[in-house]
XYZ file of C-alpha atoms in Angstrom:
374
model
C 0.000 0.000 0.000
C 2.752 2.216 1.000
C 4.609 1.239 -2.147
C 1.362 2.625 -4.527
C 1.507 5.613 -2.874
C 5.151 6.391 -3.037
C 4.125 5.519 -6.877
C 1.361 7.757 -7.005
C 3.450 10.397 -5.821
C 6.336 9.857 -7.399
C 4.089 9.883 -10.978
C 1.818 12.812 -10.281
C 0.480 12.657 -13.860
C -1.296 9.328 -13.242
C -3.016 10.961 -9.953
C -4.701 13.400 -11.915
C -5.231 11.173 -14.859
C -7.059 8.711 -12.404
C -9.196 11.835 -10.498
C -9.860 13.071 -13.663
C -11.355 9.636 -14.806
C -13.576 9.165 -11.747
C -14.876 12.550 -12.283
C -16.025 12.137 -15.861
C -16.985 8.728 -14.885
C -18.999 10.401 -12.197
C -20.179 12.913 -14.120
C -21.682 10.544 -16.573
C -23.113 8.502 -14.047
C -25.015 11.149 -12.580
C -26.051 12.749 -16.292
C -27.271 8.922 -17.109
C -29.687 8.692 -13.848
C -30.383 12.070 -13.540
C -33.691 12.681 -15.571
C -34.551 16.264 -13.772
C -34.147 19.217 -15.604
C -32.544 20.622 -12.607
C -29.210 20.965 -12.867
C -26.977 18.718 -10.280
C -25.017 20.574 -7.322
C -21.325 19.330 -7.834
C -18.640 19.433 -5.032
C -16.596 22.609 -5.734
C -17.606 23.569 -8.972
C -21.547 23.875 -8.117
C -23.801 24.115 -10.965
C -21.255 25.312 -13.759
C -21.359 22.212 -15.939
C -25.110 22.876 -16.482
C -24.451 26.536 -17.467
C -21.530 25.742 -20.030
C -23.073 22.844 -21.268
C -26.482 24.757 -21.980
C -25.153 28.044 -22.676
C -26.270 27.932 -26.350
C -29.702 27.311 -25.369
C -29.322 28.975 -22.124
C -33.074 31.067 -22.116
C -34.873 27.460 -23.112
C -32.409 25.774 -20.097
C -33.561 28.349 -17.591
C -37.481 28.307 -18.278
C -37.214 24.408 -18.097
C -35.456 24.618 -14.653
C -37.717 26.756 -13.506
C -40.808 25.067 -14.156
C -39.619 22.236 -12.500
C -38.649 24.074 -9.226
C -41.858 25.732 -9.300
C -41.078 29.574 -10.851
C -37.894 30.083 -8.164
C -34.525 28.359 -8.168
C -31.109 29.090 -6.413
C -28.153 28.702 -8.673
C -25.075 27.500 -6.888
C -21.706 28.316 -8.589
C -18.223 27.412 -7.873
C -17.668 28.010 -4.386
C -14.153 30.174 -4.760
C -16.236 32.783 -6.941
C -18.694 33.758 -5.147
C -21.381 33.717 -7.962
C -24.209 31.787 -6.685
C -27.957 33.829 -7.203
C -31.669 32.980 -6.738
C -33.344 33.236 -10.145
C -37.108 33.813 -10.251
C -40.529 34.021 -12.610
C -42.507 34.080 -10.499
C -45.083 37.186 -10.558
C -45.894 37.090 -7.107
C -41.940 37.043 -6.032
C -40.917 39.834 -8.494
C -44.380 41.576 -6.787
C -42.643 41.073 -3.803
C -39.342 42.338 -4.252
C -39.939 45.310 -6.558
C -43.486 46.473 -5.195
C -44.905 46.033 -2.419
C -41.323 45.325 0.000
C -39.444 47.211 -1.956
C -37.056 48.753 0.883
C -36.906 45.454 2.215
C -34.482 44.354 -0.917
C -31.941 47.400 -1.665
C -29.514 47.364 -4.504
C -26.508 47.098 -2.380
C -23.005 48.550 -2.814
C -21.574 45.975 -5.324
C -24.929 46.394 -7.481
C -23.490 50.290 -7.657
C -20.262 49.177 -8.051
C -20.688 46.711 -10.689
C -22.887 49.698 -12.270
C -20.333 52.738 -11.454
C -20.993 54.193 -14.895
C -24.337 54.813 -13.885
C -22.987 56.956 -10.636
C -25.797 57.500 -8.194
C -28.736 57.487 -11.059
C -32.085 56.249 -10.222
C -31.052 52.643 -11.197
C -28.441 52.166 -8.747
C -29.501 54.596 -6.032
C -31.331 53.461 -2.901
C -33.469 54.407 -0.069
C -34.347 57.705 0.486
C -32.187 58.866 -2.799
C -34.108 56.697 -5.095
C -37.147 58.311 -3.223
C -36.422 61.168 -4.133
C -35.448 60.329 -7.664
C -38.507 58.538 -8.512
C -40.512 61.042 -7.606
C -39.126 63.645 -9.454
C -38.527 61.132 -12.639
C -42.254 60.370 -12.270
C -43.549 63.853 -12.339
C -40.956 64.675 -15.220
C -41.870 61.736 -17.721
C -45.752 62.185 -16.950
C -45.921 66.059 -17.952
C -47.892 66.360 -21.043
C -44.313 68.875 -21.959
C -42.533 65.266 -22.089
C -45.230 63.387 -23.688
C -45.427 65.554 -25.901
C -42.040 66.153 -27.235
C -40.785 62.684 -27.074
C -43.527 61.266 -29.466
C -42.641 64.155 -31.541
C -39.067 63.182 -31.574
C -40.159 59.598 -32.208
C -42.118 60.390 -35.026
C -39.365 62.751 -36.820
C -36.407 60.368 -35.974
C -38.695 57.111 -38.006
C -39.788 59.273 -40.538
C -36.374 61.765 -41.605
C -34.031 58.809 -39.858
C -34.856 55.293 -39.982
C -37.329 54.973 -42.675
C -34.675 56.326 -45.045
C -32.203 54.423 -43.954
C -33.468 51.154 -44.513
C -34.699 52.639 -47.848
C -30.858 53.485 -49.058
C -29.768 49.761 -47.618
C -33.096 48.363 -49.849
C -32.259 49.910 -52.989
C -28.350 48.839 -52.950
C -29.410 44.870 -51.861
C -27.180 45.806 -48.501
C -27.978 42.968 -45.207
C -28.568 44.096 -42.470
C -28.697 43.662 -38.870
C -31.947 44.274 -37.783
C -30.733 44.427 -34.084
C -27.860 46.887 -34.763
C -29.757 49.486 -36.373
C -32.572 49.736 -34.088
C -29.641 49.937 -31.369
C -28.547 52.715 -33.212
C -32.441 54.253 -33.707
C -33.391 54.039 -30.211
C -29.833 55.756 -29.387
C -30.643 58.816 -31.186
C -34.028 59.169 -30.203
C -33.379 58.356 -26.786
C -30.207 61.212 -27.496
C -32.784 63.445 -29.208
C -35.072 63.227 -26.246
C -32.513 63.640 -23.368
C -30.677 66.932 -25.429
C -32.749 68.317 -27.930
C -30.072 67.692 -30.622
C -29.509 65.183 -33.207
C -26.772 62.377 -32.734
C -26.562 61.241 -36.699
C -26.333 57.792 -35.555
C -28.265 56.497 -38.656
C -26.401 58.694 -41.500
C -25.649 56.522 -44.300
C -22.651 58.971 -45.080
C -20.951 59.111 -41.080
C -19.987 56.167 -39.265
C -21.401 55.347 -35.331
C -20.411 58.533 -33.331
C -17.679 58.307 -30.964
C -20.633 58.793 -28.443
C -22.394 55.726 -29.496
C -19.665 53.232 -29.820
C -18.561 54.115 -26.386
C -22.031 52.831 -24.846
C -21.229 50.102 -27.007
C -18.367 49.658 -24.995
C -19.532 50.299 -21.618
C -22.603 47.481 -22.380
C -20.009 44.677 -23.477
C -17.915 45.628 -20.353
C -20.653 45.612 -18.328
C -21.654 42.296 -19.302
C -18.395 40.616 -19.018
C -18.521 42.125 -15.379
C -21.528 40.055 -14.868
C -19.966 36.595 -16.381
C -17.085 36.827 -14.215
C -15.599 36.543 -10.732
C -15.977 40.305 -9.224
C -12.492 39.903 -8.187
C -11.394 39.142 -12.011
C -13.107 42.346 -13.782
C -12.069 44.542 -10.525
C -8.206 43.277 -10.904
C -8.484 44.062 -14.470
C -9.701 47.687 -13.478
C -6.799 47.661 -10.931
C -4.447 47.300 -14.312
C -6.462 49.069 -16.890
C -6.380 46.069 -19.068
C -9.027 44.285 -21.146
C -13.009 45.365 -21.192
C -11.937 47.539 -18.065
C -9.560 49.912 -19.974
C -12.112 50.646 -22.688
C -14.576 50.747 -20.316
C -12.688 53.980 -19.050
C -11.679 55.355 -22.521
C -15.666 54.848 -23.035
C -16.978 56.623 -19.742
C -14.709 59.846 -20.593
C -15.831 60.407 -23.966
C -19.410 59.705 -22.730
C -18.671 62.352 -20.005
C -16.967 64.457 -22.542
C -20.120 64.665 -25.000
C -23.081 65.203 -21.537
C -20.635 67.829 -20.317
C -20.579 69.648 -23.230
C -24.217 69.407 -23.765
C -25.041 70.682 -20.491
C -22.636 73.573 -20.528
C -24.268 74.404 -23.842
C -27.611 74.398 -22.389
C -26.133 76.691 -19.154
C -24.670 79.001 -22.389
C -27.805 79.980 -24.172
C -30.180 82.712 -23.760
C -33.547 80.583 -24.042
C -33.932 78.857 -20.594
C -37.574 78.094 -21.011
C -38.738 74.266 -20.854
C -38.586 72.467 -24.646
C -39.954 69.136 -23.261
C -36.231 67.923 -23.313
C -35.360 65.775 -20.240
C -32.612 68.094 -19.795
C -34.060 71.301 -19.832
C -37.263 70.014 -17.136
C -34.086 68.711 -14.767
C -32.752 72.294 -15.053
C -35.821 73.730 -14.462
C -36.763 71.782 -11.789
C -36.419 73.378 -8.448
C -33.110 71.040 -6.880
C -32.411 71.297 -3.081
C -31.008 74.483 -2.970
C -28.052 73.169 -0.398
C -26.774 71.446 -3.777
C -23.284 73.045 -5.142
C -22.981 73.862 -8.102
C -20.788 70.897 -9.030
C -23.094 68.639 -7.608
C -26.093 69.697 -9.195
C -24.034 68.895 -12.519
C -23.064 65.864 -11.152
C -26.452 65.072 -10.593
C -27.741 65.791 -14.218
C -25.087 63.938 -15.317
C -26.206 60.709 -13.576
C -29.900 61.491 -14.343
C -29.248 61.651 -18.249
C -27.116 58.815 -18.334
C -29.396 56.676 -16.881
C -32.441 57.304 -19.095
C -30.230 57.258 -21.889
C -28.703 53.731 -21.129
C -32.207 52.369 -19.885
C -34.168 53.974 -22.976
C -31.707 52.770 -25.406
C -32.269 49.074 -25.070
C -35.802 49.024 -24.016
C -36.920 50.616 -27.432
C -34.377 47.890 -29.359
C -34.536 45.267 -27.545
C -38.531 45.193 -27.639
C -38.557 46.222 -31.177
C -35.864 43.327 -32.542
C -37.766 40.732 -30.355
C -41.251 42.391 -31.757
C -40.704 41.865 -35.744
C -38.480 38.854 -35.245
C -42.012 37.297 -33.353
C -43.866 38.509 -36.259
C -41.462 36.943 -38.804
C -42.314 33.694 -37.088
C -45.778 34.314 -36.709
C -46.910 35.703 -39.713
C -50.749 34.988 -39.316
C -50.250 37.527 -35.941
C -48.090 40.632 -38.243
C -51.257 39.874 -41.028
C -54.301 40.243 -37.794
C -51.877 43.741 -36.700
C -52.123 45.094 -40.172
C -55.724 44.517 -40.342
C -55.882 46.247 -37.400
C -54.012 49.266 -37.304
C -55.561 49.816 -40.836
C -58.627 50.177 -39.604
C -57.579 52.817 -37.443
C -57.920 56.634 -38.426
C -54.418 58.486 -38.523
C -53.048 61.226 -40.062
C -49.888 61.740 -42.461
C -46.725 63.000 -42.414
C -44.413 63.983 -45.198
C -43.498 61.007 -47.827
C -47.132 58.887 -47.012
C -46.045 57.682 -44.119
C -49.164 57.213 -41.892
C -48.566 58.373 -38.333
C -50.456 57.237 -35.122
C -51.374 59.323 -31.747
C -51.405 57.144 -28.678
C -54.646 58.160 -28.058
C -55.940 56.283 -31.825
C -53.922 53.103 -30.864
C -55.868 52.319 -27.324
C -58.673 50.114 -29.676
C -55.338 48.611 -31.395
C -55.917 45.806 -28.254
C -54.244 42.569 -30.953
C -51.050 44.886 -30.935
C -50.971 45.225 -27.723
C -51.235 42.244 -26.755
C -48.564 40.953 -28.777
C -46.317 43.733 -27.637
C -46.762 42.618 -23.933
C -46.081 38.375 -25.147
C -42.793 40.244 -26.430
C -42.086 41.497 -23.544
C -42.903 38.717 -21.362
């Protein structure tokens, strides 16, 4: 016996090629008798084989598993990264957590820190600063001011932007990426809205703006920081390496460019409200024991967030929204029907244009625009 292990030792290479064989012998074992679409808890490395092995199918994965565990599930990772989470679909649960015990279930420092882009924003603030921020974000987006001049942005941006766009790519047989360009569509309305000033992010004659590839940036970072060990992406911040160091180079030309437009705002003689979320925040009557610096600091936050948080909502829903329809084509045929039927007005080039007010009967379309969302 002695003798074995002197050999074992003495031959570390068959050691691990013999662990390594009881573990995939293990691991077979288990995969064989193991019907459940809940993935297995392994010693030390937790539930990672069932993430890597499904991560191509990782949305149909996570709906199975949770059907099985009844709409809530904890996911254990690998014990030395920290990474385990409770996962949820539960309506009642999310009820819980976002509505009705809200305070109960705050964001938490490494939220904010995973999030630092954001600064103190309404998405990463808590307690009596997302109190605050809420309120005032509620009263701002709800004025008829807003309303008002973000459909009217909306409705330019499709009609003088987009709609031309995907003309020009028509006519010269170009693909497309349906995804990209309504990444870059929402990103100059949601610019539009914020500034009162065109980004160009849809000219067919400039490339992206500096200002839009650097969200691009700061969204692939910020996903990689959510993939990862925290201590990985923060020791690659430490060294201004990797996603981290473009990160950076992304957050100070995305400073540079809400900077600018705020000291323009500050500059000009017309102070009066436009509907822009920028000029209501300046308008807005902000506790007067603010500084200066951190009233800008403040803005700067505020318009960050919507613009980050409006951005993918409006592409995101749309991409999911006409790729549905592409796969349910009796649905886009019932919408059409539908919408047609409605009375609407027209802008310039026959482009029919709807109030919100005509599209409440429109109750097919909505419905399929909450089953995208879902």
């Amino acid at each position: 016996m002695v003798s074995f292990w002197s050999f074992l030792l003495s031959y570390p290479e068959v050691f691990l090629a013999i662990a390594c064989f009881f573990c995939l012998s293990l691991f077979r074992l288990v995969r064989h008798c193991h019907k459940s679409d809940l993935p297995v808890n392994w010693p030390v490395i937790g539930m990672l084989p069932f993430l890597v092995r499904n991560l191509y199918q990782i949305h149909d994965s996570v709906t199975d598993m949770l059907r099985e565990a009844g709409c809530t599930f904890r996911i254990i990772g690998p014990w030395f990264l920290n990474m385990s989470f409770l996962a949820t679909c539960d309506p009642a649960t999310v009820n819980h957590c976002f509505n009705t015990n809200f305070n109960n279930y705050p964001k938490g420092s490494e939220f904010a820190e995973m999030f630092d882009i954001l600064g103190d924003g309404l998405l990463v603030a808590d307690s009596a600063s997302w109190e605050y921020q809420r309120r005032v974000a509620m009263q701002v987006f709800a004025s008829r001011a807003f309303r008002s001049f973000s459909m009217s942005t909306i409705t330019r941006k499709a009609g003088t932007v987009l709609l031309p766009f995907l003309d020009h790519m028509a006519k010269h047989g170009s693909q497309v990426e349906l995804e990209g360009i309504f990444m870059r569509f929402s990103l100059d309305v949601s610019y539009s809205t914020v500034f009162a000033t065109d980004l160009d992010c849809l000219s067919v004659s400039h490339p992206i703006p500096a200002f839009g590839q650097a969200t691009k940036e700061v969204e692939e970072g910020m996903l990689f920081r959510h993939v990862v060990p925290p201590s990985l992406w923060k020791l690659l911040r430490m060294l201004k390496v990797g996603s981290e160091k473009k990160m950076a180079d992304a957050r100070v030309v995305i400073d540079k460019f809400i900077y600018e437009e705020i000291a323009k705002w500050k500059a000009q003689a017309n102070k009066e409200c436009q509907g822009d979320v920028l000029s209501m925040y300046m308008n807005w009557p902000m506790d007067p024991s603010m500084s200066e610096q951190q009233k800008t600091l403040f803005l700067r936050d505020t318009v960050v967030g919507f613009i980050f948080a409006g951005k993918d909502l409006i592409a995101v829903t749309l991409t999911w929204f006409f790729y549905m329809m592409c796969k349910h084509p009796h649905v886009e045929a019932k919408i059409l029907e539908e919408i047609k039927a409605l009375q609407s007005t027209t802008w310039p080039g026959n482009l029919s244009v709807f109030e919100c007010d005509n599209l409440r009967p429109a109750t097919y379309l909505q419905a399929a625009l909450l089953e995208t969302l879902r």
